[in-house]
XYZ file of C-alpha atoms in Angstrom:
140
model
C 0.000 0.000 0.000
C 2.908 2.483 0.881
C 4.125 2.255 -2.674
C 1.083 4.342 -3.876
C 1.427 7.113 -1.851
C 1.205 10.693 -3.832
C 4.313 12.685 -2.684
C 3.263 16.335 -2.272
C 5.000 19.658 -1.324
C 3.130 22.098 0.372
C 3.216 25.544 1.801
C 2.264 28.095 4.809
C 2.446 30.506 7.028
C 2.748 31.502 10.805
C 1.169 34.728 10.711
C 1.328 37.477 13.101
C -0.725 40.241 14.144
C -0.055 43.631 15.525
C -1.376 41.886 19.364
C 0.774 39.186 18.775
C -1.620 36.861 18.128
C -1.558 33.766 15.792
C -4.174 32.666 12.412
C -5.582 29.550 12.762
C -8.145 28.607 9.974
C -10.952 26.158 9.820
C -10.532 23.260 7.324
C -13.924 21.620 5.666
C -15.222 22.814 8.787
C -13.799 19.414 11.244
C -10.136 20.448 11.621
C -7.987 23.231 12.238
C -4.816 24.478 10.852
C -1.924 26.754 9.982
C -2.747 28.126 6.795
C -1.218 25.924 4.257
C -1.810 24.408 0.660
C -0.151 22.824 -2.076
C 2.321 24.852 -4.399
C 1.056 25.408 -7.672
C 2.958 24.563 -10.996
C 5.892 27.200 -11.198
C 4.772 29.240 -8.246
C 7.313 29.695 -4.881
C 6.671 28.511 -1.956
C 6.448 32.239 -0.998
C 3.931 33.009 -3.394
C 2.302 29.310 -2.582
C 2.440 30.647 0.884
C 0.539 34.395 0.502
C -1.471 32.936 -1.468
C -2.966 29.782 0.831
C -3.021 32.582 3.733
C -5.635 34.955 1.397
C -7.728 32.037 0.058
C -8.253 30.903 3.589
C -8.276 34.044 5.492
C -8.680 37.236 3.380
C -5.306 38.318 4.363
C -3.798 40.204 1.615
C -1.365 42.671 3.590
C 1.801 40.508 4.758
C 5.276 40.838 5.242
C 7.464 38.085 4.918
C 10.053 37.936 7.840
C 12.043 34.676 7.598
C 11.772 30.346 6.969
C 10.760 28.265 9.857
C 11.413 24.956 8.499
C 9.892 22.298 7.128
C 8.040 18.802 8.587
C 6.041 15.515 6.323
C 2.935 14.231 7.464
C 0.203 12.486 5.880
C -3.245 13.902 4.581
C -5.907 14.514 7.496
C -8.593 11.238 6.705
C -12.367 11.982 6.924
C -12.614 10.329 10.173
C -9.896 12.468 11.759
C -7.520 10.015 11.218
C -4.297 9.694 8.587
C -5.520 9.351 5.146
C -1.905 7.391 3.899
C -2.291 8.021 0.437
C -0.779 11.368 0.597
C 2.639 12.344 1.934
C 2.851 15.809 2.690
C 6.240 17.939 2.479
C 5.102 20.996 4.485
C 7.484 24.254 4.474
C 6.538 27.187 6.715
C 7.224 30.709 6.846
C 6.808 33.262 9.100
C 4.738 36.471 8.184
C 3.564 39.894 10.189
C 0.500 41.855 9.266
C -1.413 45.159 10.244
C -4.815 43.419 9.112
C -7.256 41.712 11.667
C -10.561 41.421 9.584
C -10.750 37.894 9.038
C -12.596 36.902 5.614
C -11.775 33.337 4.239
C -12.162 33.098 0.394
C -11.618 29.664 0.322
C -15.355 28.325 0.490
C -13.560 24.868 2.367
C -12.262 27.124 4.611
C -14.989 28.550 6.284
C -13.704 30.045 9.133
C -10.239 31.941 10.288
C -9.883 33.313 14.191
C -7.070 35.251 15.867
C -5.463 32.818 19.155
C -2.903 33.818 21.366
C 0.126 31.748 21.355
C -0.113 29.646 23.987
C -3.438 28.287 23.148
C -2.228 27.022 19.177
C -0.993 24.077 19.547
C -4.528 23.165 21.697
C -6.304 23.655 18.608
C -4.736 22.110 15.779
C -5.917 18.791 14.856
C -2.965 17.323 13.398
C -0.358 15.890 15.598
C 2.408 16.532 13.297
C 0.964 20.554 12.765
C 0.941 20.510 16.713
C 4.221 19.217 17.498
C 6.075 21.209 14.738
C 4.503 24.437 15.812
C 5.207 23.396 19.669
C 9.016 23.142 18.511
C 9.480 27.044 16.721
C 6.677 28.937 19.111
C 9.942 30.228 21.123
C 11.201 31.377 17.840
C 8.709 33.763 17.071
């Protein structure tokens, strides 16, 4: 089974408000996540990146401050589980912005929210989102 997994590369961001406070967006309306998505044919990951954070929260206004790395994990499943048959290469960056009006464009997206730092990694569903944010949150 292994041998058919799809091999993607995705991208994201951490993004930062003027209160210091973190987007989280709402994913088919079961899960919650960084904002991330796959990169397009002959797009960046930085321009993968802006473009997954405006699709899923409005957010057009951001400034790009640095990479935080990269992780893999598998697809979220429809139970909440791992869906195997896609292997995820995730690569985050970190972003600031001035704008707090959340509007997701992304109609499987349906809602974004502002959370303080400490109270992330509580509400992301994916163990591997959890973890790798746990690991950078004193980096930013």
């Amino acid at each position: 089974m292994e041998n058919n997994v799809k091999n993607t590369k995705s991208a994201g961001g951490v993004v930062i408000n003027g209160d210091g406070k973190i987007l989280v967006v709402n994913q088919k309306g079961n899960s919650w996540s960084l904002p991330k998505g796959h990169i397009e044919n002959k797009e960046t990951k930085l321009d993968a990146a802006k473009r997954e954070i405006y699709e899923e929260s409005g957010i057009k206004q951001l400034e790009f401050i640095r990479e935080l790395g990269s992780y893999q994990r598998y697809k979220l499943g429809k139970n909440g589980g791992e869906d195997h048959s896609e292997l995820k290469t995730i690569v985050m960056l970190l972003f600031e912005t001035d704008e707090k009006l959340l509007k997701p464009v992304d109609p499987h997206n349906p809602e974004a929210r502002w959370v303080e730092k400490d109270k992330v990694a509580d509400l992301l569903t994916h163990p591997k989102d959890k973890e790798f944010f746990l690991k950078i949150l004193k980096e930013i």
